[in-house]
XYZ file of N, CA and C in Angstrom:
537
model
N -4.633 21.261 -19.085
C -4.832 19.444 -19.855
C -5.894 18.136 -19.419
N -5.808 18.765 -18.226
C -6.182 17.367 -17.224
C -8.121 17.887 -18.115
N -8.743 19.420 -18.568
C -9.614 19.238 -19.549
C -9.932 19.205 -20.209
N -8.540 19.029 -21.451
C -9.098 18.844 -22.999
C -9.427 16.895 -22.630
N -9.093 16.801 -21.607
C -9.512 14.943 -21.665
C -10.971 14.418 -22.383
N -10.747 13.173 -23.055
C -12.509 13.286 -23.037
C -12.679 11.991 -21.817
N -14.204 12.497 -21.500
C -14.982 11.794 -20.914
C -14.535 11.192 -19.925
N -14.468 9.199 -20.959
C -13.477 8.022 -19.967
C -12.735 8.368 -19.595
N -11.405 9.264 -20.127
C -10.069 9.560 -19.392
C -9.820 9.563 -18.099
N -10.498 11.017 -18.103
C -11.113 11.778 -17.081
C -10.664 10.651 -16.336
N -12.711 10.045 -15.438
C -13.074 8.662 -14.759
C -11.571 8.053 -14.854
N -10.954 7.471 -15.863
C -10.359 7.461 -15.935
C -8.758 7.246 -14.296
N -8.615 8.077 -14.883
C -7.530 8.559 -14.261
C -7.824 9.227 -13.060
N -9.070 9.987 -12.155
C -10.211 10.317 -11.220
C -9.989 8.422 -10.264
N -10.713 7.427 -10.820
C -10.913 6.059 -9.909
C -8.920 6.126 -9.276
N -8.441 6.438 -11.194
C -6.885 5.536 -9.893
C -6.101 7.151 -8.403
N -6.482 7.540 -9.025
C -6.704 9.613 -8.636
C -6.799 8.338 -6.794
N -8.082 8.217 -6.903
C -8.392 7.032 -6.028
C -7.911 6.454 -5.038
N -7.817 5.230 -5.771
C -7.118 5.061 -5.274
C -5.813 4.719 -5.307
N -4.918 5.453 -5.319
C -3.360 5.705 -4.868
C -4.120 6.480 -3.583
N -4.945 7.780 -3.362
C -4.949 8.148 -1.964
C -5.305 7.448 -0.973
N -5.992 6.581 -1.568
C -6.516 4.782 0.001
C -4.800 4.539 0.047
N -4.454 3.974 -0.766
C -3.124 2.947 -0.315
C -2.237 3.557 -0.823
N -2.119 4.908 -0.385
C -0.696 5.427 -0.156
C 0.559 4.872 0.272
N -0.254 4.447 1.642
C 1.043 5.029 2.461
C 1.186 3.293 1.792
N 0.880 2.451 1.433
C 1.731 0.896 0.989
C 2.276 1.533 0.069
N 1.523 1.579 -1.550
C 2.512 2.105 -1.991
C 3.871 2.771 -1.801
N 4.332 3.542 -1.052
C 4.971 4.652 -0.329
C 6.229 3.545 0.352
N 5.696 3.003 1.713
C 6.550 1.758 2.818
C 5.845 0.557 2.207
N 5.690 0.077 1.789
C 4.907 -1.035 2.317
C 6.188 -2.572 0.954
N 6.318 -3.090 1.599
C 7.853 -4.629 0.788
C 7.121 -4.426 -0.753
N 8.040 -4.333 -1.261
C 7.622 -4.733 -2.434
C 8.860 -5.951 -3.373
N 8.076 -6.375 -3.791
C 8.483 -8.089 -4.427
C 7.862 -8.050 -6.207
N 8.838 -8.566 -6.801
C 8.497 -9.186 -8.649
C 8.295 -10.580 -8.095
N 7.239 -10.723 -8.796
C 5.956 -12.154 -8.487
C 6.741 -12.562 -9.681
N 6.944 -13.712 -9.929
C 7.307 -14.750 -10.827
C 6.382 -14.881 -11.739
N 6.172 -14.722 -13.252
C 5.780 -14.506 -13.901
C 5.166 -15.596 -14.856
N 6.268 -16.924 -14.894
C 6.194 -17.632 -15.604
C 6.604 -17.087 -17.492
N 6.290 -15.741 -17.477
C 6.630 -15.681 -18.999
C 6.991 -14.334 -19.258
N 7.634 -13.629 -20.333
C 7.906 -12.880 -21.187
C 6.880 -12.058 -21.902
N 5.602 -12.299 -21.482
C 4.489 -11.466 -22.433
C 4.354 -10.427 -21.079
N 4.037 -11.086 -19.619
C 3.549 -10.221 -18.391
C 4.578 -10.479 -17.336
N 4.310 -9.339 -16.666
C 5.582 -9.203 -15.145
C 3.810 -8.854 -14.291
N 4.418 -9.398 -12.889
C 3.445 -9.537 -12.000
C 4.980 -8.614 -10.846
N 4.063 -7.592 -10.116
C 4.343 -6.772 -9.196
C 3.543 -7.195 -7.666
N 3.977 -6.571 -6.634
C 3.607 -6.507 -4.838
C 3.882 -5.554 -4.280
N 2.832 -5.343 -4.063
C 2.758 -4.406 -2.606
C 2.833 -4.678 -1.137
N 3.352 -5.286 -0.666
C 2.331 -6.030 0.873
C 2.911 -4.859 2.295
N 1.788 -4.389 2.206
C 1.820 -3.732 3.227
C 2.399 -4.411 5.040
N 2.772 -3.720 5.859
C 4.171 -4.325 6.969
C 2.956 -4.995 8.114
N 1.889 -4.743 8.050
C 1.551 -5.760 8.949
C 1.042 -7.001 8.077
N 1.175 -6.824 6.603
C 0.559 -7.836 6.274
C -0.462 -8.735 6.036
N -1.998 -7.881 6.097
C -2.964 -7.690 6.150
C -3.707 -6.874 4.162
N -3.130 -5.864 4.142
C -3.333 -5.278 2.723
C -2.109 -5.666 2.256
N -2.613 -6.270 0.381
C -1.584 -6.389 -0.297
C -1.499 -5.932 -2.106
N -1.247 -5.033 -2.419
C -1.871 -5.067 -4.192
C -1.102 -5.470 -4.632
N -1.728 -6.345 -5.987
C -0.255 -7.377 -6.594
C -0.975 -6.132 -7.783
N 0.306 -6.179 -8.872
C 0.010 -5.088 -10.194
C 0.739 -6.594 -11.723
N -0.666 -6.612 -12.198
C -0.656 -7.772 -13.772
C -0.405 -6.949 -14.516
N 0.341 -6.897 -15.487
C 0.934 -5.518 -16.395
C 1.226 -6.480 -18.134
N 0.516 -6.346 -19.058
C 0.866 -7.467 -20.037
C 1.455 -7.044 -20.953
N 2.644 -7.416 -22.091
C 4.072 -7.016 -22.918
C 3.218 -6.301 -23.675
N 2.869 -7.934 -25.324
C 1.959 -7.339 -26.422
C 1.168 -9.323 -25.899
N -0.275 -8.507 -26.207
C -1.193 -9.473 -26.197
C -0.899 -11.251 -27.621
N -1.713 -11.968 -26.840
C -1.195 -13.234 -27.348
C -2.448 -13.630 -27.738
N -3.497 -14.368 -29.258
C -3.820 -14.445 -29.021
C -4.249 -15.795 -28.476
N -5.462 -16.207 -28.016
C -5.058 -17.754 -27.277
C -4.680 -17.834 -25.960
N -4.921 -16.576 -25.279
C -3.393 -16.454 -24.113
C -3.882 -17.381 -23.206
N -2.438 -17.685 -22.264
C -2.759 -19.555 -21.450
C -2.931 -18.400 -19.817
N -2.926 -20.063 -19.558
C -3.692 -19.477 -18.397
C -3.219 -18.631 -17.521
N -3.545 -17.524 -16.308
C -2.883 -16.677 -15.485
C -3.112 -16.807 -13.638
N -2.376 -16.718 -12.995
C -1.857 -17.277 -11.737
C -2.347 -16.234 -10.835
N -2.625 -15.848 -10.085
C -2.383 -14.634 -9.226
C -1.931 -15.423 -7.765
N -1.023 -14.892 -7.123
C -0.657 -15.295 -6.574
C 0.395 -14.213 -5.548
N 0.675 -13.992 -4.482
C 1.299 -13.352 -3.707
C 2.763 -14.392 -3.403
N 3.465 -12.989 -2.586
C 4.406 -13.526 -1.315
C 3.751 -12.572 0.059
N 4.265 -13.150 1.425
C 4.495 -12.895 2.225
C 3.175 -12.411 3.308
N 1.551 -13.257 2.857
C 0.795 -13.316 2.937
C 0.672 -13.768 4.441
N -0.898 -13.565 5.131
C -0.563 -14.552 6.735
C -1.059 -15.448 6.037
N -0.626 -16.646 6.673
C -1.660 -17.904 5.758
C -3.096 -18.059 5.975
N -2.596 -18.050 7.914
C -4.624 -18.023 8.320
C -4.730 -17.884 8.521
N -5.255 -16.550 7.158
C -5.714 -15.343 7.463
C -6.532 -15.310 6.776
N -7.898 -15.386 6.376
C -8.894 -15.060 5.438
C -9.183 -14.088 4.333
N -8.465 -13.244 3.190
C -8.435 -12.491 2.938
C -9.871 -11.916 1.195
N -10.411 -11.214 1.099
C -10.726 -10.447 -0.148
C -9.877 -10.232 -0.410
N -10.253 -10.746 -1.839
C -9.591 -10.183 -3.211
C -10.410 -9.766 -4.042
N -10.197 -8.864 -4.885
C -10.743 -8.138 -5.936
C -9.874 -6.645 -6.824
N -10.953 -7.109 -8.215
C -9.922 -6.223 -9.281
C -10.343 -5.374 -8.601
N -9.639 -3.739 -9.348
C -10.334 -2.760 -9.920
C -10.912 -2.857 -11.378
N -11.758 -2.279 -10.846
C -12.774 -2.237 -12.011
C -12.086 -1.066 -12.802
N -12.490 -1.456 -14.606
C -11.732 -0.415 -15.401
C -12.952 -0.511 -16.383
N -13.399 1.147 -16.532
C -13.808 0.901 -18.085
C -13.481 0.597 -19.514
N -14.002 0.254 -20.334
C -13.379 0.217 -21.287
C -14.335 1.065 -22.891
N -13.202 1.407 -23.241
C -13.474 2.247 -24.446
C -14.269 1.321 -25.543
N -15.471 1.443 -26.155
C -16.190 0.251 -27.312
C -15.125 0.955 -28.637
N -14.351 2.033 -29.376
C -13.715 2.294 -30.417
C -12.186 1.244 -29.929
N -11.797 0.870 -28.296
C -10.399 0.692 -28.337
C -10.926 -1.341 -29.137
N -11.710 -1.204 -29.501
C -11.701 -3.168 -30.133
C -11.410 -3.296 -31.753
N -11.869 -2.068 -32.088
C -11.451 -1.890 -33.431
C -11.995 -2.365 -34.160
N -12.321 -3.338 -35.569
C -12.687 -3.926 -35.820
C -12.919 -4.952 -35.442
N -12.866 -5.732 -34.537
C -13.875 -7.419 -33.570
C -14.760 -6.361 -32.787
N -15.164 -5.172 -33.068
C -16.699 -4.153 -31.883
C -17.340 -5.460 -33.218
N -17.461 -6.193 -34.525
C -18.920 -6.566 -35.233
C -18.697 -7.910 -34.165
N -17.786 -8.927 -33.725
C -18.099 -9.449 -33.383
C -19.240 -9.408 -31.587
N -19.922 -8.428 -31.442
C -20.259 -7.612 -30.030
C -21.358 -7.161 -30.824
N -21.586 -6.839 -32.154
C -22.714 -6.013 -32.303
C -24.117 -7.291 -33.606
N -24.797 -7.168 -33.121
C -25.775 -8.067 -34.019
C -25.919 -7.696 -35.635
N -24.845 -5.943 -35.889
C -24.784 -6.104 -37.176
C -23.511 -5.580 -37.428
N -23.172 -5.719 -39.156
C -22.431 -5.269 -39.026
C -21.467 -2.902 -39.140
N -21.090 -3.087 -38.334
C -20.338 -1.838 -37.771
C -19.244 -1.064 -38.901
N -19.294 0.055 -38.665
C -17.783 0.849 -39.312
C -17.189 0.298 -38.659
N -15.917 0.364 -37.586
C -15.150 0.890 -36.543
C -14.679 2.328 -36.147
N -14.704 2.970 -37.256
C -14.119 3.533 -37.745
C -15.565 5.400 -37.368
N -16.781 4.742 -37.731
C -17.523 5.153 -38.635
C -18.352 6.407 -37.053
N -19.248 7.295 -37.924
C -20.528 7.446 -37.074
C -20.710 6.989 -35.847
N -21.830 5.822 -36.625
C -22.223 5.349 -35.238
C -21.419 5.345 -34.044
N -20.164 4.144 -34.406
C -19.556 3.637 -32.632
C -19.192 4.688 -32.374
N -18.252 6.042 -32.813
C -18.063 7.360 -32.605
C -19.408 7.749 -31.096
N -20.832 7.969 -32.216
C -21.159 7.830 -31.227
C -22.079 7.662 -29.545
N -21.400 6.095 -29.939
C -21.914 5.139 -28.831
C -20.527 5.568 -28.590
N -19.500 6.073 -28.943
C -18.725 6.197 -27.550
C -18.851 6.650 -26.727
N -18.926 8.399 -27.172
C -19.942 9.269 -26.247
C -20.637 8.678 -24.984
N -21.150 7.956 -25.517
C -22.229 7.438 -23.747
C -21.660 6.045 -23.755
N -21.478 5.598 -24.377
C -21.601 3.877 -23.168
C -19.690 2.975 -23.937
N -19.643 2.101 -22.225
C -18.518 1.498 -22.189
C -18.768 0.885 -21.682
N -17.896 -0.402 -22.016
C -17.492 -1.955 -22.172
C -16.875 -2.140 -20.460
N -18.156 -2.513 -19.591
C -17.393 -2.758 -18.689
C -15.952 -4.091 -18.123
N -15.420 -3.795 -17.136
C -14.052 -4.911 -16.904
C -14.392 -5.930 -16.071
N -13.848 -6.908 -15.911
C -13.873 -8.326 -15.300
C -14.388 -7.934 -14.121
N -14.730 -8.689 -13.389
C -16.115 -8.207 -11.977
C -15.017 -9.164 -11.504
N -13.801 -9.369 -10.415
C -13.201 -10.162 -9.647
C -12.872 -10.525 -8.192
N -13.826 -11.084 -7.895
C -14.557 -11.100 -6.319
C -14.615 -12.557 -5.456
N -13.277 -12.606 -4.608
C -13.410 -13.459 -4.200
C -12.808 -13.900 -3.019
N -13.009 -15.194 -1.941
C -12.141 -14.661 -0.275
C -11.818 -16.470 -0.585
N -10.659 -15.806 0.495
C -9.301 -16.699 0.603
C -8.478 -17.081 1.254
N -7.358 -17.902 2.061
C -6.918 -17.775 3.047
C -5.417 -17.659 1.703
N -4.885 -16.493 3.382
C -2.770 -16.057 2.680
C -2.057 -17.334 1.888
N -2.052 -18.362 2.345
C -2.030 -19.846 2.565
C -2.237 -20.115 0.039
N -3.301 -20.449 0.277
C -3.842 -20.422 -1.680
C -2.692 -19.756 -2.261
N -3.203 -18.840 -1.899
C -2.027 -17.413 -2.949
C -1.144 -17.718 -2.690
N -0.339 -17.257 -1.791
C 1.665 -18.020 -1.209
C 2.050 -18.549 -1.947
N 1.026 -20.253 -1.544
C 1.473 -21.299 -2.710
C 1.432 -22.167 -4.112
N -0.020 -21.578 -3.834
C 0.076 -21.641 -5.472
C -0.879 -20.322 -6.458
N -1.860 -20.142 -5.481
C -2.330 -18.511 -6.479
C -3.843 -19.079 -6.693
N -4.534 -17.888 -6.899
C -5.677 -18.386 -7.667
C -5.776 -18.167 -9.332
N -6.782 -19.164 -10.221
C -6.685 -18.921 -11.693
C -7.498 -17.889 -11.872
N -7.009 -16.473 -12.655
C -8.246 -15.383 -13.142
C -8.744 -16.071 -13.548
N -10.099 -14.325 -14.151
C -10.507 -14.478 -15.454
C -9.457 -14.958 -16.993
N -10.138 -15.604 -17.719
C -9.623 -16.247 -18.723
C -9.672 -14.766 -19.537
N -8.596 -14.851 -20.415
C -8.499 -13.188 -21.380
C -9.448 -13.149 -22.751
N -9.981 -12.458 -23.136
C -10.852 -11.885 -24.129
C -10.466 -12.179 -25.127
N -11.193 -13.250 -26.390
C -9.634 -13.961 -27.713
C -10.533 -14.006 -28.452
N -11.692 -12.912 -28.966
C -12.674 -12.155 -30.113
C -14.090 -13.208 -29.866
N -14.915 -13.250 -29.160
C -16.012 -13.857 -28.295
C -16.501 -13.693 -27.549
N -17.408 -13.863 -27.326
C -17.950 -14.765 -25.840
C -17.642 -13.225 -25.015
N -17.579 -11.859 -24.751
C -17.111 -10.687 -23.712
C -17.990 -10.984 -22.920
N -17.530 -10.707 -21.348
C -18.278 -10.193 -20.389
C -17.861 -9.887 -18.880
N -18.127 -10.116 -17.573
C -18.103 -9.867 -16.851
C -16.881 -10.252 -16.167
N -16.987 -11.543 -16.445
C -15.849 -12.794 -16.189
C -14.482 -13.423 -17.256
N -14.549 -12.823 -18.212
C -13.973 -11.993 -19.308
C -13.649 -11.013 -18.824
N -11.341 -11.206 -19.099
C -10.641 -9.580 -19.142
C -10.070 -9.253 -20.615
N -10.220 -8.416 -20.031
C -10.265 -7.799 -21.908
C -8.598 -6.546 -21.375
N -7.417 -7.658 -22.103
C -5.949 -7.546 -21.796
C -5.472 -7.033 -23.076
N -5.404 -6.308 -23.367
C -4.903 -4.409 -24.983
C -2.812 -5.042 -24.699
N -2.832 -5.214 -25.133
C -0.730 -4.650 -25.995
C -0.918 -4.137 -24.681
N 0.195 -3.802 -24.289
C 0.378 -2.394 -22.813
C -0.122 -2.689 -21.376
N -1.652 -3.745 -20.941
C -2.509 -3.489 -20.096
C -2.565 -3.949 -19.225
N -2.504 -3.735 -18.370
C -3.190 -3.849 -16.879
C -4.092 -4.070 -15.761
N -3.887 -5.062 -15.026
C -4.752 -4.671 -13.738
C -4.129 -4.422 -13.020
N -5.301 -4.339 -11.355
C -4.243 -3.603 -10.073
C -5.503 -4.743 -9.278
N -4.945 -5.907 -8.497
C -5.921 -6.713 -7.230
C -5.684 -6.167 -5.835
N -6.482 -5.843 -5.260
C -6.594 -5.035 -4.283
C -7.549 -6.527 -3.016
N -5.944 -6.655 -1.866
C -6.419 -7.676 -0.661
C -6.320 -8.000 -0.316
N -7.369 -7.826 0.848
C -7.250 -7.234 2.460
C -7.588 -8.561 2.441
N -7.004 -7.962 4.349
C -7.168 -8.874 4.965
C -9.297 -9.394 5.213
N -9.882 -10.016 5.710
C -11.392 -10.061 6.001
C -12.223 -10.418 7.025
N -13.131 -9.282 7.472
C -13.094 -8.540 8.580
C -14.292 -9.608 9.112
N -14.140 -10.297 9.924
C -15.943 -11.011 10.081
C -16.510 -10.281 10.642
N -17.755 -9.325 10.782
C -19.294 -9.161 11.963
C -19.454 -9.364 12.329
């Protein structure tokens, strides 16, 4: 079955397995929280290590809305006086997933189901957003971080989240180690 998957899906599976293996103990034995999403359109869950130095926060979309509201990354239980490194697990996006909206990204009109898009999809993906920052636990526990805005049809770059129906993001929060 795995050998029949497209190359992009294989890379996605292998990347997800690597993240799970790296954080297996936290996923299995950490403290699990459902975070307040303030919306019926997405849900957020957090798993926190017992020493409160590592946390993983999943942001899960239900149905995508046009002009989506501002989203925050907030947590429970982190050490208030500890500085944390926050980053998103990067995701590659298949250009075919944009459908006819691909024409917002191309300098000329293309058929989203045509041979050109299928050919390009074999060699090119669109990188997902690149979210990295350092912040104290008190900020994450009390007010949260404003996440990159969601893509609304134009202006796609590494500071824009592409969240499709039932899409998700995983944010990794690790205690900052001073060198």
